[in-house]
N, CA, C and O of each residue as an XYZ file, in Angstrom:
484
protein
N       0.026    -22.801     30.903
C      -1.475    -22.036     31.090
C      -1.544    -21.245     30.076
O      -0.526    -20.880     29.488
N      -2.867    -20.831     29.693
C      -3.122    -19.743     28.834
C      -2.836    -18.509     29.910
O      -3.135    -18.381     31.097
N      -2.132    -17.666     28.981
C      -2.290    -16.170     29.823
C      -3.609    -15.353     29.839
O      -3.915    -14.425     30.586
N      -4.421    -16.012     28.678
C      -5.543    -15.072     28.509
C      -6.840    -15.419     28.845
O      -7.834    -14.807     28.453
N      -6.849    -16.715     29.803
C      -7.769    -16.652     30.879
C      -8.248    -15.785     31.993
O      -7.451    -15.058     32.585
N      -9.428    -15.823     32.287
C      -9.371    -14.900     33.317
C      -9.769    -15.834     34.511
O     -10.388    -16.898     34.504
N      -9.177    -15.051     35.626
C      -8.947    -15.806     37.000
C     -10.230    -16.273     37.431
O     -11.044    -15.724     36.688
N     -10.844    -17.025     38.272
C     -11.746    -17.148     39.096
C     -12.651    -16.430     39.609
O     -12.305    -16.078     40.737
N     -13.939    -15.932     39.233
C     -14.719    -15.024     40.084
C     -15.363    -15.133     41.600
O     -15.985    -14.327     42.292
N     -14.912    -16.554     41.808
C     -15.467    -17.007     43.251
C     -14.117    -17.023     43.974
O     -14.085    -16.195     44.885
N     -12.975    -17.748     43.818
C     -11.827    -17.567     44.508
C     -10.524    -16.867     43.979
O      -9.354    -16.928     44.358
N     -11.077    -16.257     43.078
C      -9.472    -15.818     42.396
C      -8.307    -16.366     41.870
O      -7.201    -15.880     41.638
N      -8.935    -17.843     41.683
C      -7.426    -18.841     41.329
C      -7.387    -18.622     39.905
O      -8.288    -18.134     39.224
N      -6.210    -19.045     39.502
C      -5.334    -18.540     38.073
C      -5.409    -20.007     37.134
O      -4.976    -20.134     35.989
N      -5.981    -20.896     37.837
C      -5.764    -22.438     37.062
C      -6.693    -22.567     36.201
O      -6.526    -23.529     35.451
N      -7.868    -21.788     35.977
C      -9.205    -21.695     35.131
C      -8.773    -22.297     33.696
O      -7.666    -22.194     33.168
N      -9.992    -22.990     33.164
C      -9.461    -23.642     31.908
C     -10.930    -23.687     31.329
O     -11.927    -23.635     32.050
N     -10.967    -23.814     29.619
C     -12.045    -23.723     29.053
C     -12.440    -25.427     28.610
O     -11.763    -26.413     28.319
N     -13.910    -25.139     28.743
C     -14.374    -26.349     28.573
C     -15.772    -26.495     27.753
O     -16.839    -26.858     28.246
N     -15.540    -26.136     26.397
C     -16.500    -26.028     25.749
C     -17.218    -24.567     26.021
O     -16.752    -24.054     25.003
N     -17.826    -23.732     26.482
C     -18.242    -22.438     25.945
C     -18.365    -22.141     27.570
O     -18.720    -20.981     27.780
N     -18.210    -22.711     28.440
C     -17.922    -22.630     29.857
C     -16.139    -22.192     30.380
O     -15.289    -22.693     29.644
N     -15.762    -21.587     31.201
C     -14.261    -21.482     32.008
C     -14.708    -22.125     33.283
O     -15.714    -21.696     33.850
N     -13.991    -23.174     33.791
C     -14.009    -24.079     35.106
C     -12.971    -23.443     35.843
O     -12.074    -22.739     35.378
N     -13.207    -23.813     37.264
C     -12.092    -23.554     37.785
C     -11.804    -24.818     38.971
O     -12.515    -25.176     39.910
N     -10.818    -25.185     38.631
C     -10.073    -26.774     39.088
C     -10.327    -26.603     40.837
O     -10.974    -27.367     41.554
N      -9.705    -25.536     41.179
C      -9.893    -25.168     42.870
C     -10.968    -25.392     43.460
O     -11.307    -26.204     44.321
N     -11.646    -24.320     42.726
C     -13.472    -24.302     43.839
C     -14.503    -25.032     42.783
O     -15.588    -25.159     43.351
N     -14.535    -25.475     41.651
C     -15.293    -26.177     40.789
C     -16.130    -25.227     39.981
O     -16.672    -25.691     38.978
N     -16.387    -23.434     40.402
C     -17.224    -22.817     39.707
C     -16.909    -23.189     38.077
O     -15.818    -23.462     37.576
N     -18.038    -23.119     37.521
C     -18.200    -22.479     35.936
C     -18.618    -21.353     36.116
O     -18.927    -20.801     37.172
N     -18.642    -20.904     34.862
C     -18.886    -19.624     34.361
C     -19.140    -19.626     32.989
O     -18.466    -20.501     32.444
N     -19.887    -18.958     32.159
C     -19.735    -18.478     30.780
C     -18.655    -17.667     30.350
O     -18.295    -16.632     30.913
N     -18.077    -18.237     29.196
C     -17.042    -18.220     28.929
C     -17.012    -16.405     28.018
O     -16.063    -15.905     27.415
N     -18.239    -15.887     28.222
C     -18.453    -14.466     27.496
C     -18.747    -13.593     28.701
O     -18.723    -13.923     29.886
N     -19.075    -12.221     28.077
C     -20.025    -11.615     29.154
C     -18.991    -10.415     29.897
O     -17.959     -9.948     29.416
N     -19.761    -10.022     31.496
C     -18.867     -9.609     32.279
C     -17.556     -9.889     32.394
O     -16.687     -9.060     32.124
N     -17.254    -11.363     32.902
C     -16.081    -11.495     33.559
C     -14.837    -11.693     31.595
O     -13.608    -11.752     31.642
N     -15.236    -11.720     30.921
C     -14.841    -11.517     29.731
C     -14.066    -10.370     29.735
O     -12.857    -10.233     29.923
N     -15.354     -9.185     29.389
C     -14.916     -7.730     29.752
C     -13.672     -7.188     30.301
O     -12.798     -6.521     29.748
N     -13.813     -7.775     31.959
C     -12.972     -7.566     32.856
C     -11.644     -7.944     32.669
O     -10.679     -7.234     32.953
N     -11.597     -9.038     32.202
C     -10.414     -9.550     31.197
C      -9.519     -8.457     30.377
O      -8.397     -7.973     30.526
N     -10.651     -8.306     29.375
C     -10.128     -7.504     28.320
C      -9.809     -6.279     28.881
O      -8.835     -5.773     28.323
N     -10.357     -5.504     29.940
C     -10.063     -4.219     30.416
C      -8.324     -4.640     31.378
O      -7.497     -3.766     31.636
N      -8.207     -5.648     31.625
C      -6.851     -5.633     32.343
C      -5.776     -5.811     31.084
O      -4.679     -5.252     31.089
N      -6.217     -6.622     30.064
C      -5.165     -7.114     29.191
C      -5.010     -5.483     28.304
O      -4.085     -5.466     27.492
N      -5.696     -4.401     28.400
C      -5.702     -2.941     28.238
C      -6.498     -2.675     26.858
O      -6.075     -1.971     25.940
N      -7.820     -3.418     26.883
C      -8.654     -3.052     26.328
C      -9.755     -2.001     26.603
O      -9.322     -0.879     26.865
N     -10.727     -2.114     26.594
C     -11.878     -0.817     26.489
C     -11.835     -1.030     28.480
O     -11.568     -1.951     29.251
N     -12.251      0.360     28.602
C     -11.978      0.431     29.762
C     -13.789      0.152     30.681
O     -14.834      0.758     30.445
N     -13.581     -0.775     31.533
C     -15.084     -1.134     32.360
C     -15.348     -0.218     33.607
O     -14.668     -0.168     34.632
N     -16.368      0.424     33.334
C     -16.918      1.194     34.722
C     -18.086      1.103     35.262
O     -19.272      1.251     34.966
N     -17.303      0.764     36.302
C     -18.531      0.137     37.880
C     -19.178      1.009     38.761
O     -18.670      2.080     39.094
N     -20.250      0.625     39.153
C     -21.048      1.569     40.034
C     -20.711      1.291     41.367
O     -19.976      0.324     41.567
N     -21.198      2.101     42.525
C     -21.101      1.819     43.653
C     -20.898      0.784     44.376
O     -20.203      0.610     45.377
N     -21.851     -0.175     43.527
C     -22.153     -1.280     43.892
C     -20.999     -2.789     43.322
O     -20.826     -3.894     43.836
N     -20.614     -2.367     42.499
C     -19.932     -3.173     41.267
C     -20.810     -3.640     40.214
O     -20.473     -4.669     39.629
N     -21.792     -3.103     39.904
C     -22.534     -3.548     38.390
C     -21.602     -3.181     37.200
O     -20.786     -2.308     37.496
N     -21.556     -3.482     36.366
C     -20.731     -2.618     34.967
C     -21.928     -1.759     34.675
O     -23.063     -2.172     34.912
N     -21.697     -0.575     34.165
C     -22.569      0.476     33.471
C     -22.036      0.303     31.958
O     -20.945     -0.132     31.589
N     -23.308      0.851     31.054
C     -23.489      1.002     29.943
C     -24.070      2.575     29.540
O     -24.804      3.401     30.083
N     -23.360      2.488     28.367
C     -24.360      3.863     27.857
C     -25.514      3.857     27.927
O     -25.961      2.711     27.886
N     -26.401      4.775     28.035
C     -28.103      4.512     28.153
C     -28.765      3.935     29.211
O     -29.996      3.933     29.241
N     -27.893      3.292     30.354
C     -28.335      3.248     31.493
C     -29.042      3.987     32.174
O     -28.946      5.181     31.894
N     -30.055      3.585     33.359
C     -30.778      4.524     34.232
C     -29.999      4.319     35.593
O     -29.967      3.150     35.979
N     -29.379      5.241     36.369
C     -28.612      5.131     37.210
C     -29.687      5.562     38.552
O     -30.857      5.769     38.230
N     -29.313      5.704     40.065
C     -29.824      5.907     41.361
C     -28.643      6.883     42.226
O     -27.521      6.463     42.508
N     -29.067      8.027     42.515
C     -27.550      8.860     43.337
C     -27.308      8.448     44.327
O     -27.796      9.353     45.003
N     -26.843      7.629     45.169
C     -26.698      6.628     46.303
C     -26.494      7.726     47.630
O     -26.742      7.481     48.811
N     -25.985      8.959     47.071
C     -25.587      9.949     48.237
C     -26.121     11.210     47.889
O     -26.380     11.418     46.703
N     -26.359     12.223     48.873
C     -26.565     13.612     48.592
C     -25.040     14.515     48.052
O     -23.880     14.492     48.465
N     -25.614     15.139     47.136
C     -24.163     15.768     46.384
C     -24.507     17.185     46.445
O     -25.556     17.795     46.239
N     -23.298     17.546     46.796
C     -23.478     19.290     46.656
C     -23.353     19.686     45.181
O     -22.789     19.069     44.278
N     -23.847     20.569     45.149
C     -23.910     21.495     43.607
C     -23.942     22.918     43.868
O     -24.710     23.576     44.570
N     -22.923     23.266     43.141
C     -22.054     24.680     43.222
C     -22.983     25.615     42.346
O     -22.955     25.522     41.118
N     -23.886     26.607     43.057
C     -24.328     27.580     42.347
C     -25.795     27.087     43.202
O     -26.508     28.087     43.280
N     -26.518     25.805     43.906
C     -27.522     25.540     44.343
C     -27.706     25.346     45.600
O     -27.126     24.439     46.195
N     -28.514     26.146     46.162
C     -29.082     25.884     47.879
C     -29.258     24.199     48.440
O     -28.896     23.890     49.575
N     -29.772     23.337     47.620
C     -30.283     22.187     48.277
C     -29.480     21.178     47.023
O     -30.396     20.357     46.967
N     -28.741     20.795     46.280
C     -28.287     19.865     45.935
C     -28.936     18.527     45.382
O     -30.127     18.225     45.460
N     -27.964     17.821     44.834
C     -29.260     16.200     44.286
C     -29.133     15.649     45.321
O     -28.100     15.328     45.907
N     -30.347     15.492     45.640
C     -30.483     14.330     47.084
C     -30.018     12.991     46.672
O     -29.689     12.819     45.498
N     -29.953     11.911     47.629
C     -29.910     10.612     47.359
C     -31.629     10.253     46.873
O     -32.675     10.806     47.213
N     -31.329      8.920     45.804
C     -32.420      8.676     45.464
C     -32.906      9.302     44.073
O     -34.028      9.098     43.610
N     -31.798     10.190     43.386
C     -32.625     10.692     42.177
C     -32.185      9.971     41.316
O     -30.986      9.706     41.411
N     -32.869      9.448     40.293
C     -32.578      9.152     38.975
C     -32.233      9.740     37.695
O     -32.780     10.448     36.850
N     -31.040      9.137     37.890
C     -31.010      9.784     35.759
C     -30.712      8.977     35.384
O     -30.180      8.009     35.929
N     -31.145      9.274     33.688
C     -31.567      8.627     32.670
C     -30.654      8.732     31.687
O     -30.076      9.818     31.695
N     -30.310      7.956     30.811
C     -29.705      7.849     29.575
C     -28.277      8.456     29.701
O     -28.079      9.572     29.220
N     -27.375      7.850     30.259
C     -26.191      8.216     31.137
C     -25.112      7.887     29.821
O     -25.323      6.972     29.025
N     -24.517      8.345     29.786
C     -22.850      8.689     29.118
C     -21.529      8.324     29.408
O     -20.860      8.940     30.237
N     -21.205      7.579     28.920
C     -19.732      6.780     30.076
C     -18.503      7.697     29.071
O     -18.319      7.394     27.892
N     -17.749      8.813     29.748
C     -17.135      9.226     28.994
C     -15.531      9.497     29.994
O     -15.518      9.441     31.224
N     -14.258      9.794     29.112
C     -13.181      9.743     30.096
C     -13.006     10.796     30.627
O     -12.283     11.564     29.991
N     -13.517     11.269     31.880
C     -13.765     12.956     32.233
C     -12.669     13.295     33.248
O     -11.744     12.483     33.260
N     -12.580     14.275     34.061
C     -11.594     14.449     34.649
C     -11.809     14.495     36.108
O     -12.858     14.849     36.646
N     -10.713     14.103     36.715
C     -10.571     13.954     38.138
C     -11.676     12.675     38.820
O     -12.234     12.679     39.917
N     -11.723     11.788     37.885
C     -13.118     10.562     38.068
C     -14.420     10.748     37.450
O     -14.934      9.639     37.308
N     -15.054     11.532     37.088
C     -16.054     12.219     36.798
C     -15.937     11.207     35.294
O     -15.254     11.564     34.334
N     -16.760      9.874     35.325
C     -16.909      9.396     33.904
C     -18.278      9.058     33.658
O     -18.524      8.020     33.044
N     -19.402      9.965     34.146
C     -20.454      9.850     33.587
C     -20.895     11.398     33.385
O     -20.958     12.345     34.169
N     -21.132     11.278     32.215
C     -21.680     12.702     31.727
C     -23.324     12.382     31.123
O     -23.729     11.623     30.242
N     -23.932     13.216     31.924
C     -25.801     12.789     31.782
C     -26.306     14.400     32.301
O     -25.645     15.392     32.608
N     -28.073     14.094     32.227
C     -28.609     15.456     32.583
C     -29.774     15.491     33.905
O     -30.936     15.083     33.905
N     -29.238     15.927     34.649
C     -29.992     15.928     36.116
C     -31.300     16.750     36.036
O     -31.326     17.976     35.927
N     -32.266     16.030     36.096
C     -33.663     16.979     35.873
C     -33.747     18.141     37.118
O     -33.337     17.802     38.229
N     -34.240     19.397     36.934
C     -33.922     20.414     37.894
C     -32.244     21.019     38.076
O     -32.058     21.994     38.804
N     -31.468     20.579     37.598
C     -30.321     20.568     37.460
C     -29.809     20.980     35.764
O     -29.403     22.125     35.563
N     -29.852     20.169     34.826
C     -29.512     20.403     33.543
C     -27.773     19.246     33.666
O     -27.443     18.346     34.438
N     -27.080     19.909     32.480
C     -26.422     18.394     32.265
C     -24.950     18.856     33.065
O     -24.614     20.034     33.179
N     -24.316     17.937     33.480
C     -23.211     17.815     34.852
C     -22.818     16.225     34.462
O     -23.355     15.234     33.967
N     -21.503     16.651     35.025
C     -20.575     14.885     35.160
C     -20.353     14.511     36.047
O     -19.754     15.333     36.740
N     -20.594     13.149     36.729
C     -20.947     12.456     37.612
C     -19.806     11.350     37.839
O     -19.221     10.650     37.012
N     -19.681     11.428     39.256
C     -18.381      9.942     39.393
C     -19.298      8.613     39.403
O     -20.468      8.608     39.785
N     -18.580      7.466     38.917
C     -19.483      6.273     39.111
C     -19.481      5.847     40.371
O     -20.427      5.108     40.645
N     -18.704      6.078     41.253
C     -18.649      5.500     42.666
C     -20.021      6.481     43.389
O     -19.922      6.471     44.615
N     -21.167      7.250     42.918
C     -22.088      8.002     43.758
C     -23.288      7.343     43.170
O     -24.407      7.575     43.628
N     -23.119      6.626     42.289
C     -24.426      5.834     41.540
C     -24.449      4.779     41.613
O     -23.390      4.152     41.575
N     -25.575      4.185     41.738
C     -25.784      2.839     41.297
C     -26.843      2.451     40.035
O     -27.666      3.292     39.672
N     -26.780      1.350     39.500
C     -27.626      1.255     38.382
C     -29.111      0.694     38.845
O     -29.385     -0.260     39.573
N     -29.966      1.626     38.162
C     -31.202      1.192     38.398
C     -32.026      0.170     37.718
O     -33.165     -0.070     38.118
């Protein structure tokens, strides 16, 4: 078996193989492209670039627009950031305490957010 092939995204089977430009799982018959998100996840598991996902599981990238999914308390502000607030042009960083998004929130200014409290818009 080739150790570099990703497991099947449907059944997590480890016996995947390449067939042209596709990966194929012989256990469930699922086929998926040999590039894209599955390859990025496999590269991250192998020690490559870190893949940052939102609260729903979508892969985030620099410049994306995200929506806050729950109301967040902000130190020094009586209201905080309400659920549903859109944040544009995010930057992914290796922050402190799991804060992996650097952004500017309208009405609050620059701050860092956790990817677990946002979803891709």
